[in-house]
Coordinates of C-alpha atoms in Angstrom, one line a residue:
X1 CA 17.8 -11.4 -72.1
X2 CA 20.4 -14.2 -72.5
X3 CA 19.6 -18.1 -72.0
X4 CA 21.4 -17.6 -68.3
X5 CA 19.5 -15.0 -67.2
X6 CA 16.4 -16.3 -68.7
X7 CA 17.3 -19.1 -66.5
X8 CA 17.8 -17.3 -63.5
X9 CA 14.5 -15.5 -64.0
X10 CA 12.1 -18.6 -64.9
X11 CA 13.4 -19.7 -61.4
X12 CA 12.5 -17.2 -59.3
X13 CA 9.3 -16.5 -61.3
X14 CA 8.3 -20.2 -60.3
X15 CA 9.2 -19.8 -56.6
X16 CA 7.1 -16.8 -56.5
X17 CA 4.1 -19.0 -58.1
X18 CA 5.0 -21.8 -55.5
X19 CA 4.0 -19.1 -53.1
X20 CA 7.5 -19.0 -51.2
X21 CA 7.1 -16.3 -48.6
X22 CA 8.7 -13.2 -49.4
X23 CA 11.0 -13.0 -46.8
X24 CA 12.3 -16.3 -47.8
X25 CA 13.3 -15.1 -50.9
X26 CA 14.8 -11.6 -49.8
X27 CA 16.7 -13.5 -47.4
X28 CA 18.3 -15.8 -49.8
X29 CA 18.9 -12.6 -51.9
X30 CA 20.7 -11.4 -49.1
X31 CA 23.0 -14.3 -48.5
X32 CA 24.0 -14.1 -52.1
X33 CA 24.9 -10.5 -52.0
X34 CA 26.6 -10.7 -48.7
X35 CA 29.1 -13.5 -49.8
X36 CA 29.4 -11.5 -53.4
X37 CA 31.2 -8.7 -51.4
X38 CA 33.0 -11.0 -49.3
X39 CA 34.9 -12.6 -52.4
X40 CA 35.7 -8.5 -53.2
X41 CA 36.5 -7.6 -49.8
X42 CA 39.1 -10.4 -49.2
X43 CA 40.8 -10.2 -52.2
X44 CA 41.5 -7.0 -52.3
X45 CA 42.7 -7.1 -49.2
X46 CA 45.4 -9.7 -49.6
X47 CA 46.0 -7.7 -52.8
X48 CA 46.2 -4.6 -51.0
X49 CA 48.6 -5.9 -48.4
X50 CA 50.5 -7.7 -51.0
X51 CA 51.4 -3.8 -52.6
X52 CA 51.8 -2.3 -49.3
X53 CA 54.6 -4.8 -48.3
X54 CA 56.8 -4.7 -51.5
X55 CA 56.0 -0.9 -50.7
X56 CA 57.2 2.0 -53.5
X57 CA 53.6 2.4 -55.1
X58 CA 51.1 5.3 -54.4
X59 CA 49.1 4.4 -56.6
X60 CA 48.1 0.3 -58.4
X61 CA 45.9 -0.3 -60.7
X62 CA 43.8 -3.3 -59.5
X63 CA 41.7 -5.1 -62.1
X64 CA 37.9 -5.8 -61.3
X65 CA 36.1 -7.6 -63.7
X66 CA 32.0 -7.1 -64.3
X67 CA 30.2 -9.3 -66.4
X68 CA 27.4 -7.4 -67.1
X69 CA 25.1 -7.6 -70.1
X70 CA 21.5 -7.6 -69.7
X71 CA 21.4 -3.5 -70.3
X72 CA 22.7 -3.6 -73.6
X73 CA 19.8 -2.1 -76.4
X74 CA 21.2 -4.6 -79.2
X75 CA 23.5 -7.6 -78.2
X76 CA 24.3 -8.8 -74.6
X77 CA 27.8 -10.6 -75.6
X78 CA 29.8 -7.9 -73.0
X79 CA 29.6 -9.8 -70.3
X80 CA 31.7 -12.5 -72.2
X81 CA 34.6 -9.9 -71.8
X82 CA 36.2 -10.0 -68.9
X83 CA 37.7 -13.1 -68.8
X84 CA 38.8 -12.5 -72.7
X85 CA 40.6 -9.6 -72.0
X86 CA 42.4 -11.1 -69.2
X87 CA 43.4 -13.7 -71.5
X88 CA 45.0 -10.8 -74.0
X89 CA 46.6 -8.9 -71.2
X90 CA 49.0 -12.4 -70.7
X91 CA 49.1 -13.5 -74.3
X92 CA 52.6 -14.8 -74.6
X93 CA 52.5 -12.8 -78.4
X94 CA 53.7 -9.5 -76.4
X95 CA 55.5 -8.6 -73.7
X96 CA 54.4 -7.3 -70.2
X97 CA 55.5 -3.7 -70.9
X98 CA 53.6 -1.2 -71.4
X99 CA 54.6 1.2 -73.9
X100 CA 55.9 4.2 -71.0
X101 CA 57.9 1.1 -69.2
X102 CA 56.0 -0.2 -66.9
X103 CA 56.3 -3.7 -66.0
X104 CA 52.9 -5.4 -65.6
X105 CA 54.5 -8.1 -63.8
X106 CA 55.2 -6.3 -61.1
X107 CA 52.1 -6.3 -58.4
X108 CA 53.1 -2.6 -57.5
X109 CA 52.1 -1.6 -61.3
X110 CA 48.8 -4.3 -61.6
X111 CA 47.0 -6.5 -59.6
X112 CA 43.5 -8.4 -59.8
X113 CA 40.3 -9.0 -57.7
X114 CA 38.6 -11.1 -59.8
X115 CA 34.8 -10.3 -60.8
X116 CA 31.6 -9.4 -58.9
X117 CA 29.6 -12.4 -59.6
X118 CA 26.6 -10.8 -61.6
X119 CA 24.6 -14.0 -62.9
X120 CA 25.0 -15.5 -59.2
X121 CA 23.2 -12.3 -58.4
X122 CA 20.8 -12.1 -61.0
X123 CA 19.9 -15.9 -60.7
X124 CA 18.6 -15.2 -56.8
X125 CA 16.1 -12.5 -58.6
X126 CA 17.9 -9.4 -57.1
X127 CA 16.4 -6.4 -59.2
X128 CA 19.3 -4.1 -61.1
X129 CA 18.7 -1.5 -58.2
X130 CA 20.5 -3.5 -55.7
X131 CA 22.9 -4.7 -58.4
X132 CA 24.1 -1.6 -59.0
X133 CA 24.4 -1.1 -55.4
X134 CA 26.8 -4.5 -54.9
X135 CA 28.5 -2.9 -57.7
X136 CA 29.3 0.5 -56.1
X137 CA 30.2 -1.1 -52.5
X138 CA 32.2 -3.6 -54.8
X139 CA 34.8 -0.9 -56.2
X140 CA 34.5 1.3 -52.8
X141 CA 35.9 -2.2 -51.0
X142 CA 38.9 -2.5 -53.9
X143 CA 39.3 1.4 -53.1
X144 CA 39.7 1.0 -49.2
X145 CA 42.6 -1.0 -50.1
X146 CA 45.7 2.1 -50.6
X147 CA 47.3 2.6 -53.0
X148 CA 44.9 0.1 -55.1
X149 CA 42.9 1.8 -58.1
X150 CA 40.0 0.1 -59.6
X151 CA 40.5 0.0 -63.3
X152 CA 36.8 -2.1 -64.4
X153 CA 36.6 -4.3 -67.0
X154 CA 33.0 -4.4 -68.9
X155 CA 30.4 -5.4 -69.5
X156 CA 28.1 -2.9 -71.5
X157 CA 28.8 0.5 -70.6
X158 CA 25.4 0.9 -67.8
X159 CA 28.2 -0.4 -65.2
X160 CA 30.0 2.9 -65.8
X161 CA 27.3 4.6 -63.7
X162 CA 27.7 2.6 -60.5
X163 CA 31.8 2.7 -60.8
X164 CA 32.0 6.5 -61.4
X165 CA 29.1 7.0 -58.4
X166 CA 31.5 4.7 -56.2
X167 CA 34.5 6.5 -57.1
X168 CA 32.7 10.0 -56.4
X169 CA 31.4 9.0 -53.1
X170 CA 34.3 7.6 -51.5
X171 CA 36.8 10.6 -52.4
X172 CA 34.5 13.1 -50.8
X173 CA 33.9 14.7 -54.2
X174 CA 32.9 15.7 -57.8
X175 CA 35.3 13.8 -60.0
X176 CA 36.0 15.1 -63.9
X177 CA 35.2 12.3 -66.8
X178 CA 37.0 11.7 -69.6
X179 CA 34.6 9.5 -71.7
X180 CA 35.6 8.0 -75.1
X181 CA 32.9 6.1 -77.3
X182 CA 31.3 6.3 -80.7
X183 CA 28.0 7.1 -78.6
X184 CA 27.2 9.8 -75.9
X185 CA 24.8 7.1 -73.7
X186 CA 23.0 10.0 -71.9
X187 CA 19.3 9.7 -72.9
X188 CA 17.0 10.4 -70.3
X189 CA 16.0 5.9 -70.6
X190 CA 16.5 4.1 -73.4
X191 CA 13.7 1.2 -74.2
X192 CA 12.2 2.4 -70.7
X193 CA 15.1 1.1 -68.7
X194 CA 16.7 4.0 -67.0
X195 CA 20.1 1.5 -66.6
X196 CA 20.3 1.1 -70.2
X197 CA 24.1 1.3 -71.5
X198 CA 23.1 4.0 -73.2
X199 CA 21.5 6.4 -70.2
X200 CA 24.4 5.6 -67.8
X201 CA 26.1 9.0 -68.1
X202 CA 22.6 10.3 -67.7
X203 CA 22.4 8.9 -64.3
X204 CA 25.8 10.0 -63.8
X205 CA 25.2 13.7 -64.4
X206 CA 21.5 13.8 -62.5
X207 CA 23.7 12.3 -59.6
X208 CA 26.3 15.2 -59.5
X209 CA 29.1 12.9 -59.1
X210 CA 30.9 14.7 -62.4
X211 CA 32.2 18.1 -62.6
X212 CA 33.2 18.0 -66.2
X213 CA 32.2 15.6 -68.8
X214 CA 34.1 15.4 -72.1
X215 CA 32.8 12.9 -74.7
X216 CA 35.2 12.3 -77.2
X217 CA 34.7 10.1 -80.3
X218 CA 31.1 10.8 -80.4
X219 CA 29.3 10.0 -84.5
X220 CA 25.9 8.8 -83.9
X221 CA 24.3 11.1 -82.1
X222 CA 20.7 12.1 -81.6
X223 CA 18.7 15.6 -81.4
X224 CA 18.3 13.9 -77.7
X225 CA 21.7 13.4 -77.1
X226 CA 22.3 17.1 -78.2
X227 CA 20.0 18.5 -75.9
X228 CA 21.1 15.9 -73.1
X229 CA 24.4 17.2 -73.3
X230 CA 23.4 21.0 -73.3
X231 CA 21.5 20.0 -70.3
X232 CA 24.1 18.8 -68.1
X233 CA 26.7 21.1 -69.5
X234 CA 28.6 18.4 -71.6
X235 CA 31.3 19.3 -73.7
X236 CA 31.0 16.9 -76.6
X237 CA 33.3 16.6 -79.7
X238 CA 32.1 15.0 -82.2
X239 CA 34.7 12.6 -85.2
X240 CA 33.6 15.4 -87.9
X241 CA 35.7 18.0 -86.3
X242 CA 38.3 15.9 -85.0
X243 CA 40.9 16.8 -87.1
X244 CA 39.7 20.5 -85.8
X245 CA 40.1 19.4 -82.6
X246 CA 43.2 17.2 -82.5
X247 CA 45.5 19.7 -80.9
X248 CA 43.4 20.4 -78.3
X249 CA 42.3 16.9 -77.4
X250 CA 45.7 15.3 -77.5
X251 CA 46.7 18.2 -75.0
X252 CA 44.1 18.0 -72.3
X253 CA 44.5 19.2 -68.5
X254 CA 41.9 17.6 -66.1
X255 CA 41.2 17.7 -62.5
X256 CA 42.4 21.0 -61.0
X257 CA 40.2 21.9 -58.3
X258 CA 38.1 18.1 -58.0
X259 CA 39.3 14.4 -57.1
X260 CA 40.7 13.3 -59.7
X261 CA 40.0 12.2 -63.2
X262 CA 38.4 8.9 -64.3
X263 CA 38.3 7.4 -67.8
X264 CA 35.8 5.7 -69.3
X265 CA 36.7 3.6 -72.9
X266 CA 34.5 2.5 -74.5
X267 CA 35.5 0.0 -77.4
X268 CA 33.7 1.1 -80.2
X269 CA 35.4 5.2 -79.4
X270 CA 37.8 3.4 -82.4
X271 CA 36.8 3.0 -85.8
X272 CA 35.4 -0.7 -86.6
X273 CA 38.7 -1.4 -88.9
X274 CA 40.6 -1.3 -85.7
X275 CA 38.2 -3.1 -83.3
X276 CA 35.3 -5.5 -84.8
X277 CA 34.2 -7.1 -81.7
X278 CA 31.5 -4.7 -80.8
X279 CA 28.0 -4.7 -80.8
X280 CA 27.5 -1.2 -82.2
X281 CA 29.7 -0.5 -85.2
X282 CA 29.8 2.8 -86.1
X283 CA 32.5 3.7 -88.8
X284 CA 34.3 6.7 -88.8
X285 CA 36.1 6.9 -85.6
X286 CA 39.0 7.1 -83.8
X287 CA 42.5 5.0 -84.7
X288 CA 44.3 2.8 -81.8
X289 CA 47.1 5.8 -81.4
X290 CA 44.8 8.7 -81.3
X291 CA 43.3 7.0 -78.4
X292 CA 46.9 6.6 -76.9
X293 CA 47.9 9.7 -77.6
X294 CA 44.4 11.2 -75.9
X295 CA 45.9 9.0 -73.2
X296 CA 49.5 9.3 -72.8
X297 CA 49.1 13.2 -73.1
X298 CA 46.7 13.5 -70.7
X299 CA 47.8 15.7 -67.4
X300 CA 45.8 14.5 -65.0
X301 CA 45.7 12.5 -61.6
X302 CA 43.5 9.1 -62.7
X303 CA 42.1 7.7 -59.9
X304 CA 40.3 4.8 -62.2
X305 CA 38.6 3.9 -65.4
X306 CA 36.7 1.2 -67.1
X307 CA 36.9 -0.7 -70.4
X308 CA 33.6 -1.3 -71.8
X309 CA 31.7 -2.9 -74.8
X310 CA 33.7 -5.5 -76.1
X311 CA 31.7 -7.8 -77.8
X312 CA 33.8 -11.5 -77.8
X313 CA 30.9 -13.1 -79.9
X314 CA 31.7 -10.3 -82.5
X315 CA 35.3 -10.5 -82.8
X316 CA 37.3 -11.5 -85.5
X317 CA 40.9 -12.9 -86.8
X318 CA 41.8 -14.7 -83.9
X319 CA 41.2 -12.3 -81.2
X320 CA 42.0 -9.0 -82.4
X321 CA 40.0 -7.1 -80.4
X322 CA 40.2 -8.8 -77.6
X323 CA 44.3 -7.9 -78.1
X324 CA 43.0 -4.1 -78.6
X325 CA 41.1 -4.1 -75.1
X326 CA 43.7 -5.5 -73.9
X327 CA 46.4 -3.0 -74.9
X328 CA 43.6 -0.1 -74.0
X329 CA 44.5 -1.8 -70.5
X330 CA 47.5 -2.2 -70.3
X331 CA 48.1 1.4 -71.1
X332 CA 45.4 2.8 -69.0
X333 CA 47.5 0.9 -66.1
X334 CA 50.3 2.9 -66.9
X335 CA 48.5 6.4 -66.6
X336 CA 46.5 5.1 -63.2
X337 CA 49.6 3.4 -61.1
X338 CA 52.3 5.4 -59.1

């Protein structure tokens, strides 16, 4: 747990001693949620009507940050990364095109609603049920907004559970998954906390909000994650037949018959020489432009994604990988806007 939400949880452990009624404290609880979705709500309304009056988009990509770290199994430094990457997406080092012409600049192409305000949340003592609840309406608000997209910046990867069970819900529909990471993150719990980072496509799958799941990237694997994966019907391609498996990967056709196709990035999907700021570093993987060719090839209608597990406390030369999320954005922008 990190020194803030140690914080946040000494506080609500002494209220609880001071005998504050219950009530008392669910109703603060509530209060804190309630203007958390608020903040979401309006912005992504005046970004919303901001797109739909300069018209000609139908579909933006709307950036919503969540700085979520407590449900990573090793280091919590993810929820330093929104704000970083953010940073990297303006760096005055590159321009504001991506690399199939699209001008970032332009609100049509990418907007922003800021982040859900996790620590506020956590501070008030609200358990990571609810969280993941003000998480979900969080993205269903940006989503309300036509044409915007959510594209969600991590954060460990347990947020992806909440996002792609938001996104499900509020087409109608089973959704197909195109999930890159060194990891599979589908035990059953990991360390006895069913929200671990590495059980949130797990909770995705028991949900039914995925049709097809295709984890790409995958070396460190367990006989769990094996059997996980047989279990839920996962098709999982692992780095020691990518070459094996290039063709087909770098070709990929999702979403016929569901709606739409969400991608979730994880960071360390690319081998550690390309991006050192991560908490798990697992050599062997993927380089920058087999991720962007996985990406630009892809035929498919992406309704939103995330970029998770970049670890700012872990980076290196000035920012590198803060510079590689940041491109992994910019680019999935491209694929999601209209």
């Amino acid at each position: 747990m990190s020194v803030i939400g140690k914080r946040g949880f000494h506080h609500m452990q002494k209220l609880k001693l001071a005998n504050v009624p219950a009530e008392f404290i669910e109703k603060g609880q509530n209060r804190v949620i309630d203007a958390s979705l608020t903040l979401i709500r309006e912005r992504a309304k005046l970004k919303g009507e901001l797109v739909r009056a300069l018209g000609g988009a139908s579909a933006s990509t709307s950036l919503l940050g969540v700085p979520l770290g407590h449900n990573s199994s090793f280091l919590q430094g993810p929820a330093f990364a929104p704000p970083r990457i953010r940073e990297a997406i303006w760096c005055g080092s590159t321009n504001s095109t991506t690399e199939e012409g699209k001008e970032l600049n332009d609100p049509r192409v990418l907007t922003d609603v800021g982040d859900v305000p996790v620590q506020e949340i956590r501070d008030c003592g609200v358990d990571d049920d609810r969280l993941m609840n003000v998480i979900s309406e969080s993205v269903k608000l940006v989503m309300e907004q036509d044409p915007l997209r959510p594209l969600v910046l991590g954060g460990d990867h347990s947020i992806s559970f909440p996002v792609v069970r938001a996104v499900s819900e509020k087409l109608g529909g089973p959704i197909d998954v195109l999930h890159l990471d060194a990891h599979p993150d589908i035990y059953h719990e990991f360390e006895g906390n069913k929200y671990s980072h590495a059980s949130s496509f797990a909770r995705i799958m028991e949900g039914g909000h995925v049709r097809r799941l295709l984890q790409v990237g995958i070396r460190s694997i367990t006989r769990e994650g094996r059997e996980q994966g047989k279990k839920f019907g996962v098709e999982q391609f692992e780095m020691r037949t990518f070459s094996r498996d290039r063709d087909l990967l770098e070709n990929l056709k999702l979403g016929e018959g569901v709606k739409g196709v969400y991608i979730s990035l994880d960071v360390d999907c690319l081998d550690p020489a390309f991006a050192p700021g991560v908490s798990h570093i697992e050599p062997g993987g993927l380089s920058f432009r087999d991720v962007l060719n996985i990406i630009h090839n892809l035929k498919a209608d992406v309704v939103a994604a995330d970029v998770v597990e970049f670890n700012p406390q872990r980076d290196t030369v000035d920012g590198m990988t803060a510079m590689v999320a940041a491109k992994l954005v910019r680019e999935l922008t491209a694929k999601i806007s209209k």
